[in-house]
Short mmCIF file of C-alpha atoms in Angstrom, two decimals:
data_model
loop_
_atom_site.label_atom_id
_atom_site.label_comp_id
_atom_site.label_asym_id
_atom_site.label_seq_id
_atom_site.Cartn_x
_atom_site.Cartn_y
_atom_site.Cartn_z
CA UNK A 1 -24.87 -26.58 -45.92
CA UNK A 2 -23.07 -29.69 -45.26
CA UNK A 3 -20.09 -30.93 -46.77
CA UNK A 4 -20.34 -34.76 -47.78
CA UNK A 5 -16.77 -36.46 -49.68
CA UNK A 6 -15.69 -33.02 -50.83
CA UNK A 7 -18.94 -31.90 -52.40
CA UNK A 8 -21.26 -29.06 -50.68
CA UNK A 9 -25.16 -30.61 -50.05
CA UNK A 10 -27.43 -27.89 -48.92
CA UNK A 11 -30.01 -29.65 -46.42
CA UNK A 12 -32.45 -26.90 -45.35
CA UNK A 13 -35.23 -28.11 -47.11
CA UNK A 14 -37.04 -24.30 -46.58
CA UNK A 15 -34.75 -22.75 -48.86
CA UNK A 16 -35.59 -25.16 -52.12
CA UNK A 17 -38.83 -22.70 -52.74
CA UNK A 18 -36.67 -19.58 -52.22
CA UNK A 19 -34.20 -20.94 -55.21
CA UNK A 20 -37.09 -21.34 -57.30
CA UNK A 21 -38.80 -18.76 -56.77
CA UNK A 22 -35.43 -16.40 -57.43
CA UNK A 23 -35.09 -18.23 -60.28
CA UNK A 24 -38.66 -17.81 -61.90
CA UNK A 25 -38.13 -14.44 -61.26
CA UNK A 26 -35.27 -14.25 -62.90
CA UNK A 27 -36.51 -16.18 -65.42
CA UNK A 28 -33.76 -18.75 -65.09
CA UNK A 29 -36.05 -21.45 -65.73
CA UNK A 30 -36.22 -22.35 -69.22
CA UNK A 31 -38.78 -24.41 -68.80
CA UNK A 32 -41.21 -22.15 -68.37
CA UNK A 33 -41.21 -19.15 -71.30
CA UNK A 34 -43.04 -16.56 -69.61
CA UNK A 35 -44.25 -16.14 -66.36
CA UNK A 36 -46.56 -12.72 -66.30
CA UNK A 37 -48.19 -13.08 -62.96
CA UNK A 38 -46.51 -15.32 -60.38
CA UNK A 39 -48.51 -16.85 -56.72
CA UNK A 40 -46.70 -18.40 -53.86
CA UNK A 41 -48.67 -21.07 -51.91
CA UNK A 42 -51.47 -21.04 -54.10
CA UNK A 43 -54.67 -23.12 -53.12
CA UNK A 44 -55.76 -25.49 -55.74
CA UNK A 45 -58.81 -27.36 -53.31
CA UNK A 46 -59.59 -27.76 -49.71
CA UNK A 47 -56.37 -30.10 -49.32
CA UNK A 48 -53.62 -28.77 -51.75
CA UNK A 49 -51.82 -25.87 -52.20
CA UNK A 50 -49.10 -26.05 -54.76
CA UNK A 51 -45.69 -24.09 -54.38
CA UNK A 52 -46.48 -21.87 -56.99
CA UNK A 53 -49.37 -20.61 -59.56
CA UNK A 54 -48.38 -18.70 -63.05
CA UNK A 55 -51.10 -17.04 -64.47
CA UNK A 56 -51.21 -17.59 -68.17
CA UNK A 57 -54.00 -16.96 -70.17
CA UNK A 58 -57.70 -18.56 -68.81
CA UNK A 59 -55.96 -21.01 -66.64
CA UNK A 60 -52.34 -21.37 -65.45
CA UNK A 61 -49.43 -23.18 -64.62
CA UNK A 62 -49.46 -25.29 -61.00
CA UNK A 63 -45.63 -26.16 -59.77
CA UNK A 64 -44.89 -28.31 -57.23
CA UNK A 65 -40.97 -28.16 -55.85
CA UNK A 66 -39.23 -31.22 -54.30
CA UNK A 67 -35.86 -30.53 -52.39
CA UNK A 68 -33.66 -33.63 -53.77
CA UNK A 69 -30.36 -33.96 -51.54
CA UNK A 70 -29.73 -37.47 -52.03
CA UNK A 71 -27.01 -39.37 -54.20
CA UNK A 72 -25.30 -42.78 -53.83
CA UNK A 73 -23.98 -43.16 -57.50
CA UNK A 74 -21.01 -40.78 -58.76
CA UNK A 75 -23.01 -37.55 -60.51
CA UNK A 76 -26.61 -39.18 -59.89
CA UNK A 77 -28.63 -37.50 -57.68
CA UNK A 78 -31.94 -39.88 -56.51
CA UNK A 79 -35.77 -38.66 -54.76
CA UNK A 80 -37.32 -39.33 -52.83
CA UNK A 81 -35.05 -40.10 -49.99
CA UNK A 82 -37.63 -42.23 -47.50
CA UNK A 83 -41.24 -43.15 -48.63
CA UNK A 84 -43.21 -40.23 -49.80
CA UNK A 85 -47.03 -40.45 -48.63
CA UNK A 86 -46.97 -36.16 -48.94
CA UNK A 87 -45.41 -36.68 -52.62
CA UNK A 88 -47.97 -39.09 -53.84
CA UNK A 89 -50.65 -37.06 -52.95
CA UNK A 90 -48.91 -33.64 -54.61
CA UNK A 91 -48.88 -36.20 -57.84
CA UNK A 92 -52.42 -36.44 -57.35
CA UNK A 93 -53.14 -33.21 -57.03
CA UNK A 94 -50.76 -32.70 -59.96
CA UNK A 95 -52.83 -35.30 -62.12
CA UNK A 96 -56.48 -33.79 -60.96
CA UNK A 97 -55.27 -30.12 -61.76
CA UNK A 98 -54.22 -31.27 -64.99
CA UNK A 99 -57.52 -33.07 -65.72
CA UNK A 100 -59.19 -29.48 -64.82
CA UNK A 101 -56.86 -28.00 -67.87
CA UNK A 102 -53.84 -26.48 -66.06
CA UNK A 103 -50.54 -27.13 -67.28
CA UNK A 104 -48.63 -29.08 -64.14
CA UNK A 105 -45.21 -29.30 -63.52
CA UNK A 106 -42.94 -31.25 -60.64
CA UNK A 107 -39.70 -29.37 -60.11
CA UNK A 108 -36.85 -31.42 -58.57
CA UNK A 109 -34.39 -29.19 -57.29
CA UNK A 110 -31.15 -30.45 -56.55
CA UNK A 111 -29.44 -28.95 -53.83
CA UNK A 112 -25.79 -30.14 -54.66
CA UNK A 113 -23.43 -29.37 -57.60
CA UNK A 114 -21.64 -32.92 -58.03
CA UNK A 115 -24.87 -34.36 -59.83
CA UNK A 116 -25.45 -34.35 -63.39
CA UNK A 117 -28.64 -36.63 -63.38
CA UNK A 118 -31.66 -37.45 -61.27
CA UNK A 119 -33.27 -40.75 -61.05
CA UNK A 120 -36.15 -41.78 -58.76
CA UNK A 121 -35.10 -44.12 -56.08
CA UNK A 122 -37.19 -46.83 -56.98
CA UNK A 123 -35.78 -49.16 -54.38
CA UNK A 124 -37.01 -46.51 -51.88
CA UNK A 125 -40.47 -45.96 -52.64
CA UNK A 126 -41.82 -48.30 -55.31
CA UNK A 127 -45.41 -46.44 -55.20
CA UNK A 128 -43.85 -43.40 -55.56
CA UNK A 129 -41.82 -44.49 -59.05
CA UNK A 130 -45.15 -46.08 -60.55
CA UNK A 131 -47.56 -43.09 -59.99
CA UNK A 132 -44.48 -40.38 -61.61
CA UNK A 133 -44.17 -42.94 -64.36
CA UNK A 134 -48.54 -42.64 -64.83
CA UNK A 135 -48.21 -39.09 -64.54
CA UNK A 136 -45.72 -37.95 -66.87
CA UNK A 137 -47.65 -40.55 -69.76
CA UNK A 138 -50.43 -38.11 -68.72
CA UNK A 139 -48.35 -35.40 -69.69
CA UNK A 140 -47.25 -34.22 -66.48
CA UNK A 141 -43.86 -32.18 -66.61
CA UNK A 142 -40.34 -32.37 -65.29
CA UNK A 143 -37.85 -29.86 -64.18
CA UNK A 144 -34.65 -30.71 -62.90
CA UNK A 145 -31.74 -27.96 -61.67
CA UNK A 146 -28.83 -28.60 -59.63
CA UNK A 147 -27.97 -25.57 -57.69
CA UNK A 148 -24.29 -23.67 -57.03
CA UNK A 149 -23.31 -22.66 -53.73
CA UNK A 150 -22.32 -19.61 -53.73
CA UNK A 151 -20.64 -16.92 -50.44
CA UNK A 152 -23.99 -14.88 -50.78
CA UNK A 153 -26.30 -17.88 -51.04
CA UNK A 154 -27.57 -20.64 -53.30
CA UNK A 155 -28.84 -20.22 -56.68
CA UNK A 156 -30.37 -22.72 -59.92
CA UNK A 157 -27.35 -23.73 -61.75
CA UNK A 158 -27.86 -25.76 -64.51
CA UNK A 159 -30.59 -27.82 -65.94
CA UNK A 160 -30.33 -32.01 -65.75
CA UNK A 161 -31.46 -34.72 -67.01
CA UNK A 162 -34.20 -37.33 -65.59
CA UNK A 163 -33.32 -40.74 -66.64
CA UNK A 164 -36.52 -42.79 -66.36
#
């Protein structure tokens, strides 16, 4: 954890999946209404694997978590942070999985509590902005948490918004 103007900024980027994963556990994600059987690192083909896999019904749920750290506007945090070849091709993935009849989601997590709102940082990867724009037409869905820092640890805080 880092301090930056006053506000804390966690930067290990290993601990975003351990916040989520708390979190689904703990059903603190109220995005997703029931999770009854829950995979870490689940492979999706012979290039993916996806953060996490909920087992629901004949198919599933596929999640994909980004670590978001960035913000240069008061209370809006931004992703990616440099160009994102690894986060197109999770989109991909995201898009194909969905095409297969999985649910998909992209969790942004936002490891700071000064942020009220995440936008894309268009200026930073162009590509990146377009194919999220494609994929949430084809339905693919958003979460976005900041977290609180807290003496024991970091947890999900509260839900944001996504301004397109």
């Amino acid at each position: 954890i880092i301090e930056v103007d006053g506000n804390k900024v966690g930067v290990n980027t290993h601990l975003t999946n351990k916040i989520f994963y708390e979190a689904l556990l703990n059903r603190k994600i109220i995005d997703i209404k029931k999770n009854e059987i829950l995979f870490k690192e689940k492979k999706f083909n012979q290039n993916t694997r996806f953060d996490f896999f909920i087992k629901k019904n004949e198919k599933g749920i596929f999640i994909e978590v980004k670590n978001v750290t960035l913000s240069r506007n008061k209370n809006v945090a931004e992703f990616p942070d440099a160009v994102t070849e690894r986060g197109l091709k999770h989109i991909g993935e995201l898009l194909e999985a969905k095409n297969r009849g999985f649910e998909v989601y992209l969790a942004f997590i936002i490891q700071r509590e000064d942020c009220n709102k995440l936008k894309i940082a268009e200026d930073i990867d162009p590509k990146y902005k377009n194919l999220l724009t494609f994929a949430l037409k084809k339905k693919l869905k958003l979460i976005c948490y900041d977290c609180k820092f807290l003496s024991k640890g970091i947890i999900i805080n509260n839900k944001i918004n996504f301004i397109k």
